[in-house]
């Protein structure tokens, strides 16, 4: 029996797995011990990869459908020529937009780069990715808040934080490896807090659960921001050195009084005040969200409200802190970085002339070829 080590491609955690193979079939799947991400642990999705069975195809040559519907096995060079000529024929007959590309979040960085480059620049047609549905709102929140699309955290931050706040996230079920890191947290007195309308599995394992009303996340976050400002629970040095527009934000959230928060969220005044104090008293506060926010009501603004709480309290850019969006796919960011969604290469903007000139130089194409 042969052991083949590979990476699970189901989610963003990228666990390492050992596949035991016999006669080109997976006999069993075992999480790799000693691997820094999952260290001998995996969720049921990764363990179920063995159900896919075939791991090595007896013959990897491509096949081309013939006129009678049958398939003919051909050398790779012939297959490449066939596909390229058919793409050119379709575009010349029906126009450039007759061809389009769509990607998933499961491709490698190199595959995303090639797909985005070929589709947008050489074929000059549209390409999109399902990561637009998955995380487009977090992308916009990151870009508008930081100027770039990249949540800056590592799994280690889950072990270093003394106050972990999960918003619209259920890692016990959806990201067991993430939850494993939470369980490894050895910070004395650390607290796990969950904001979720339903009492999820994560909420059941938390120290504090705030079962707010549906669609009231943004209202709660603005109310807390206003309370933090009123109580002067702020990191003034961090705001001065690293934030913009704070005075405008301060003026904006004045309308989100405690009374308004209570009325809209369904939480009591005591609960909202308690949560505010928990954020203030934490030395290393980390905020974690996923699809409950990203695919929720007013998602961009909700994600930005989380980011704002981290910034105004100085809980960002340091170990065990951050406003951290947990993605659902293994390479969603690769899709976005290489123009498989609405973002320009490297997370830039299509309308930025300097960025366009730089990308044209790197890709060795004329600027007018860029979408």
Coordinates of C-alpha atoms in Angstrom, one line a residue:
X1 CA 0.0 0.0 0.0
X2 CA 1.4 3.4 -1.0
X3 CA 1.0 6.6 1.1
X4 CA 0.4 9.8 -0.9
X5 CA 0.5 13.1 1.1
X6 CA -1.6 15.9 -0.1
X7 CA -3.7 18.9 1.0
X8 CA -7.5 18.9 1.5
X9 CA -9.1 21.3 -1.0
X10 CA -12.5 21.7 0.7
X11 CA -12.0 24.8 2.8
X12 CA -9.6 27.6 3.6
X13 CA -7.7 25.7 6.3
X14 CA -5.8 23.4 3.9
X15 CA -5.3 20.4 6.2
X16 CA -2.6 17.9 5.2
X17 CA -3.9 14.4 4.7
X18 CA -2.2 11.0 4.1
X19 CA -4.0 9.0 1.4
X20 CA -3.3 5.3 1.5
X21 CA -3.7 3.9 -2.0
X22 CA -3.9 0.4 -3.4
X23 CA -4.6 -0.4 -7.1
X24 CA -5.2 3.3 -7.9
X25 CA -7.9 3.5 -5.2
X26 CA -7.9 5.3 -1.9
X27 CA -8.3 2.8 0.8
X28 CA -8.2 5.2 3.8
X29 CA -7.6 8.8 4.6
X30 CA -5.6 9.8 7.7
X31 CA -4.8 13.4 8.8
X32 CA -1.1 14.0 8.8
X33 CA 0.5 14.0 12.2
X34 CA 3.0 16.8 12.9
X35 CA 1.6 19.1 10.2
X36 CA 1.5 22.6 11.7
X37 CA -2.1 23.3 10.5
X38 CA -4.1 20.3 11.6
X39 CA -1.6 18.0 13.3
X40 CA -3.4 14.7 13.0
X41 CA -6.9 16.1 13.1
X42 CA -9.5 16.7 10.3
X43 CA -13.2 17.3 9.9
X44 CA -15.6 14.8 8.4
X45 CA -15.3 16.5 5.0
X46 CA -11.6 15.8 4.7
X47 CA -11.9 12.3 6.0
X48 CA -14.6 11.6 3.4
X49 CA -12.3 12.3 0.6
X50 CA -11.6 8.6 0.5
X51 CA -15.2 8.1 -0.9
X52 CA -14.0 9.7 -4.1
X53 CA -12.0 6.6 -4.7
X54 CA -9.9 7.1 -7.9
X55 CA -6.7 8.9 -7.1
X56 CA -4.5 8.1 -10.2
X57 CA -6.0 7.7 -13.6
X58 CA -4.5 4.8 -15.6
X59 CA -4.2 7.0 -18.7
X60 CA -4.0 10.8 -18.3
X61 CA -4.2 11.7 -22.0
X62 CA -7.1 14.0 -23.0
X63 CA -10.1 13.0 -25.2
X64 CA -11.8 14.9 -28.0
X65 CA -15.4 14.2 -28.8
X66 CA -15.9 13.0 -32.4
X67 CA -18.8 13.8 -34.8
X68 CA -20.5 10.5 -34.0
X69 CA -20.4 11.3 -30.3
X70 CA -17.5 9.0 -29.4
X71 CA -14.3 10.1 -27.7
X72 CA -10.9 9.8 -29.2
X73 CA -7.8 9.9 -27.0
X74 CA -5.2 12.3 -28.4
X75 CA -1.7 13.7 -27.4
X76 CA -1.7 16.9 -25.3
X77 CA -0.3 19.0 -28.1
X78 CA -3.2 18.0 -30.4
X79 CA -5.7 18.7 -27.6
X80 CA -4.3 22.2 -26.9
X81 CA -4.4 23.0 -30.6
X82 CA -8.0 21.8 -30.8
X83 CA -9.2 23.8 -27.9
X84 CA -7.4 27.0 -29.0
X85 CA -8.7 26.8 -32.5
X86 CA -12.3 26.2 -31.3
X87 CA -12.1 29.2 -29.0
X88 CA -10.9 31.4 -31.8
X89 CA -13.6 30.0 -34.1
X90 CA -16.3 30.7 -31.6
X91 CA -15.1 34.3 -30.9
X92 CA -14.6 35.1 -34.6
X93 CA -18.1 33.8 -35.4
X94 CA -20.1 35.1 -32.5
X95 CA -18.0 37.8 -30.9
X96 CA -15.5 38.0 -28.0
X97 CA -18.2 37.8 -25.4
X98 CA -19.4 34.4 -26.7
X99 CA -16.7 33.0 -24.5
X100 CA -16.5 33.5 -20.8
X101 CA -14.7 31.9 -17.8
X102 CA -15.9 31.0 -14.4
X103 CA -13.7 29.7 -11.6
X104 CA -14.2 28.2 -8.2
X105 CA -12.2 28.8 -5.0
X106 CA -10.5 25.4 -5.3
X107 CA -7.9 26.2 -8.0
X108 CA -4.2 26.8 -7.2
X109 CA -2.7 30.3 -7.3
X110 CA -0.9 29.5 -10.6
X111 CA -4.2 28.2 -12.2
X112 CA -6.0 31.4 -11.2
X113 CA -3.2 33.6 -12.6
X114 CA -3.3 31.8 -16.0
X115 CA -7.1 31.8 -16.2
X116 CA -7.4 35.5 -15.3
X117 CA -4.6 36.4 -17.7
X118 CA -5.9 34.4 -20.7
X119 CA -9.5 35.3 -20.3
X120 CA -9.2 39.0 -19.6
X121 CA -6.1 39.9 -21.5
X122 CA -5.7 37.5 -24.5
X123 CA -9.4 36.6 -25.1
X124 CA -10.5 40.0 -23.8
X125 CA -13.7 38.5 -22.4
X126 CA -15.3 38.1 -19.0
X127 CA -14.2 35.9 -16.2
X128 CA -15.8 35.6 -12.8
X129 CA -15.5 33.3 -9.8
X130 CA -17.9 31.9 -7.3
X131 CA -15.9 33.6 -4.6
X132 CA -17.9 36.7 -5.5
X133 CA -20.8 35.1 -3.7
X134 CA -18.7 33.6 -1.0
X135 CA -16.8 36.8 0.2
X136 CA -17.5 39.7 -2.1
X137 CA -18.9 41.8 0.8
X138 CA -15.8 41.2 3.0
X139 CA -13.6 42.1 0.0
X140 CA -15.3 45.5 -0.4
X141 CA -15.2 46.0 3.4
X142 CA -11.4 45.2 3.5
X143 CA -10.6 47.4 0.4
X144 CA -12.6 50.4 1.6
X145 CA -11.2 50.1 5.2
X146 CA -7.6 49.1 4.5
X147 CA -7.1 49.8 0.8
X148 CA -6.4 46.1 0.1
X149 CA -8.1 42.8 0.3
X150 CA -6.3 40.6 2.8
X151 CA -7.5 39.9 6.4
X152 CA -4.3 39.9 8.4
X153 CA -4.3 37.1 10.9
X154 CA -2.9 33.6 11.4
X155 CA -4.4 30.6 13.2
X156 CA -2.0 31.3 16.1
X157 CA -4.1 34.5 16.9
X158 CA -6.9 32.2 18.1
X159 CA -4.6 30.8 20.7
X160 CA -3.2 34.2 21.8
X161 CA -6.4 36.2 22.2
X162 CA -8.0 36.7 25.6
X163 CA -11.3 37.8 24.2
X164 CA -12.6 36.0 21.1
X165 CA -15.8 37.3 19.6
X166 CA -17.5 35.2 16.9
X167 CA -20.1 37.0 14.8
X168 CA -22.3 35.0 12.4
X169 CA -19.7 32.2 12.6
X170 CA -20.1 28.6 13.8
X171 CA -16.5 27.2 13.7
X172 CA -17.4 24.1 15.8
X173 CA -19.2 22.8 12.8
X174 CA -18.0 24.8 9.8
X175 CA -14.3 25.2 10.7
X176 CA -13.4 22.5 13.3
X177 CA -9.6 23.1 12.9
X178 CA -10.2 26.8 13.8
X179 CA -12.2 25.6 16.8
X180 CA -9.3 23.3 17.7
X181 CA -7.1 26.3 17.9
X182 CA -9.6 28.0 20.2
X183 CA -9.5 25.0 22.5
X184 CA -5.7 25.2 22.5
X185 CA -5.9 28.8 23.9
X186 CA -4.0 28.8 27.2
X187 CA -4.5 32.5 28.0
X188 CA -5.7 32.6 31.7
X189 CA -9.3 33.7 31.9
X190 CA -9.8 34.0 28.2
X191 CA -13.4 34.5 27.1
X192 CA -15.4 33.2 24.1
X193 CA -18.3 35.4 23.0
X194 CA -20.8 34.6 20.3
X195 CA -23.2 37.0 18.5
X196 CA -25.8 34.9 16.7
X197 CA -29.6 34.9 16.5
X198 CA -29.6 31.1 17.0
X199 CA -27.9 29.2 19.7
X200 CA -25.4 27.4 17.4
X201 CA -23.0 24.7 18.4
X202 CA -20.3 27.4 19.0
X203 CA -22.7 29.4 21.1
X204 CA -23.3 26.3 23.2
X205 CA -19.6 26.2 23.9
X206 CA -19.1 29.9 24.5
X207 CA -18.9 31.8 27.8
X208 CA -21.3 34.4 26.5
X209 CA -24.0 34.1 23.9
X210 CA -25.9 37.2 22.7
X211 CA -29.0 36.0 20.7
X212 CA -29.8 39.2 18.9
X213 CA -32.7 39.6 16.5
X214 CA -32.2 38.8 12.8
X215 CA -30.8 41.6 10.7
X216 CA -29.8 43.6 13.8
X217 CA -26.0 43.0 13.7
X218 CA -25.2 46.4 12.3
X219 CA -27.4 48.2 14.8
X220 CA -25.7 46.4 17.7
X221 CA -22.2 47.1 16.4
X222 CA -23.0 50.8 15.9
X223 CA -24.6 51.0 19.4
X224 CA -21.4 49.4 20.9
X225 CA -19.2 51.8 19.0
X226 CA -21.2 54.8 20.4
X227 CA -20.9 53.4 23.9
X228 CA -17.2 52.9 23.6
X229 CA -16.9 56.5 22.5
X230 CA -19.1 57.8 25.3
X231 CA -17.2 55.9 27.9
X232 CA -13.8 56.9 26.3
X233 CA -12.8 53.2 25.9
X234 CA -10.6 54.2 23.0
X235 CA -7.0 53.8 21.9
X236 CA -6.4 57.4 21.0
X237 CA -2.8 56.9 19.9
X238 CA -3.8 54.2 17.5
X239 CA -6.7 56.3 16.1
X240 CA -4.4 59.3 15.7
X241 CA -1.6 57.4 14.0
X242 CA -3.5 54.9 11.9
X243 CA -7.1 55.9 11.3
X244 CA -8.9 58.4 9.1
X245 CA -12.4 59.9 9.4
X246 CA -12.9 59.0 13.0
X247 CA -14.6 62.3 13.9
X248 CA -17.2 61.7 11.1
X249 CA -17.8 58.2 12.4
X250 CA -18.1 59.5 16.0
X251 CA -20.7 61.9 14.9
X252 CA -22.6 59.3 12.8
X253 CA -22.9 56.7 15.6
X254 CA -24.3 59.3 18.1
X255 CA -27.7 58.4 16.7
X256 CA -27.3 54.8 17.9
X257 CA -28.3 55.2 21.5
X258 CA -28.5 52.4 24.0
X259 CA -32.3 52.6 23.9
X260 CA -32.3 52.3 20.2
X261 CA -30.0 49.3 20.4
X262 CA -32.2 47.6 22.9
X263 CA -35.4 48.2 20.9
X264 CA -33.8 46.9 17.6
X265 CA -31.6 44.0 18.7
X266 CA -33.9 42.4 21.3
X267 CA -31.0 42.3 23.8
X268 CA -31.4 43.9 27.2
X269 CA -29.5 47.1 28.1
X270 CA -27.5 45.0 30.6
X271 CA -26.4 42.6 27.9
X272 CA -25.3 45.4 25.5
X273 CA -23.4 47.1 28.4
X274 CA -21.9 43.8 29.4
X275 CA -20.6 43.2 25.9
X276 CA -19.1 46.7 25.7
X277 CA -17.2 46.1 29.0
X278 CA -15.9 42.8 27.8
X279 CA -14.5 44.5 24.7
X280 CA -13.0 47.2 26.8
X281 CA -11.5 44.9 29.5
X282 CA -9.8 42.6 27.0
X283 CA -6.1 43.1 26.4
X284 CA -6.1 41.2 23.1
X285 CA -9.5 41.2 21.6
X286 CA -10.2 39.4 18.3
X287 CA -13.3 39.6 16.2
X288 CA -14.1 36.7 13.9
X289 CA -16.9 36.5 11.3
X290 CA -17.8 34.4 8.3
X291 CA -20.8 33.7 6.1
X292 CA -23.4 34.8 8.7
X293 CA -22.1 38.3 8.0
X294 CA -20.7 38.0 4.5
X295 CA -23.9 36.7 3.0
X296 CA -26.2 38.6 5.4
X297 CA -28.1 41.8 5.6
X298 CA -26.1 45.0 4.8
X299 CA -23.0 42.8 4.9
X300 CA -20.4 45.3 3.7
X301 CA -21.3 47.8 6.4
X302 CA -21.5 45.1 9.0
X303 CA -18.0 43.9 8.2
X304 CA -16.8 47.5 8.3
X305 CA -18.5 48.1 11.6
X306 CA -16.5 45.1 13.0
X307 CA -13.3 46.5 11.5
X308 CA -14.1 49.9 13.1
X309 CA -14.5 48.4 16.6
X310 CA -11.1 46.7 16.2
X311 CA -9.4 50.0 15.0
X312 CA -11.0 52.3 17.6
X313 CA -9.9 50.0 20.4
X314 CA -6.4 49.4 19.0
X315 CA -7.1 45.7 18.6
X316 CA -5.6 45.2 15.2
X317 CA -2.1 44.5 13.8
X318 CA -1.0 42.8 17.0
X319 CA -0.9 39.1 18.1
X320 CA -4.2 37.8 19.3
X321 CA -6.2 40.7 17.9
X322 CA -7.8 41.7 14.6
X323 CA -11.1 42.0 12.6
X324 CA -10.8 38.6 11.0
X325 CA -12.9 37.3 8.2
X326 CA -12.8 33.5 7.9
X327 CA -13.2 32.3 4.4
X328 CA -15.0 29.2 3.3
X329 CA -12.9 28.0 0.4
X330 CA -9.3 26.9 0.2
X331 CA -8.1 29.6 -2.2
X332 CA -10.8 32.3 -2.4
X333 CA -8.2 35.0 -2.1
X334 CA -6.2 33.5 -5.0
X335 CA -9.3 33.9 -7.1
X336 CA -9.6 37.5 -6.3
X337 CA -5.9 38.4 -6.4
X338 CA -5.7 37.2 -10.0
X339 CA -8.7 38.9 -11.4
X340 CA -11.1 36.0 -11.4
X341 CA -13.7 38.3 -9.9
X342 CA -14.3 42.0 -10.1
X343 CA -11.0 43.0 -8.6
X344 CA -8.0 43.9 -10.7
X345 CA -4.8 41.9 -10.5
X346 CA -3.2 42.0 -7.1
X347 CA -6.3 43.5 -5.5
X348 CA -6.0 46.8 -7.4
X349 CA -8.7 48.9 -9.1
X350 CA -9.4 48.8 -12.9
X351 CA -9.7 52.6 -12.8
X352 CA -6.3 53.3 -11.3
X353 CA -4.0 54.4 -14.2
X354 CA -0.8 53.8 -12.3
X355 CA -1.9 50.3 -11.3
X356 CA -2.9 49.5 -14.9
X357 CA 0.5 50.7 -16.3
X358 CA 2.3 48.5 -13.7
X359 CA 0.2 45.4 -14.5
X360 CA 0.6 45.9 -18.3
X361 CA 4.4 46.0 -17.7
X362 CA 4.4 42.9 -15.6
X363 CA 2.1 40.9 -17.9
X364 CA 4.0 42.3 -21.0
X365 CA 0.8 43.4 -22.7
X366 CA -0.5 46.8 -23.9
X367 CA -2.6 48.7 -21.4
X368 CA -5.6 48.7 -23.7
X369 CA -5.7 44.9 -23.4
X370 CA -6.6 45.1 -19.8
X371 CA -10.3 45.0 -19.0

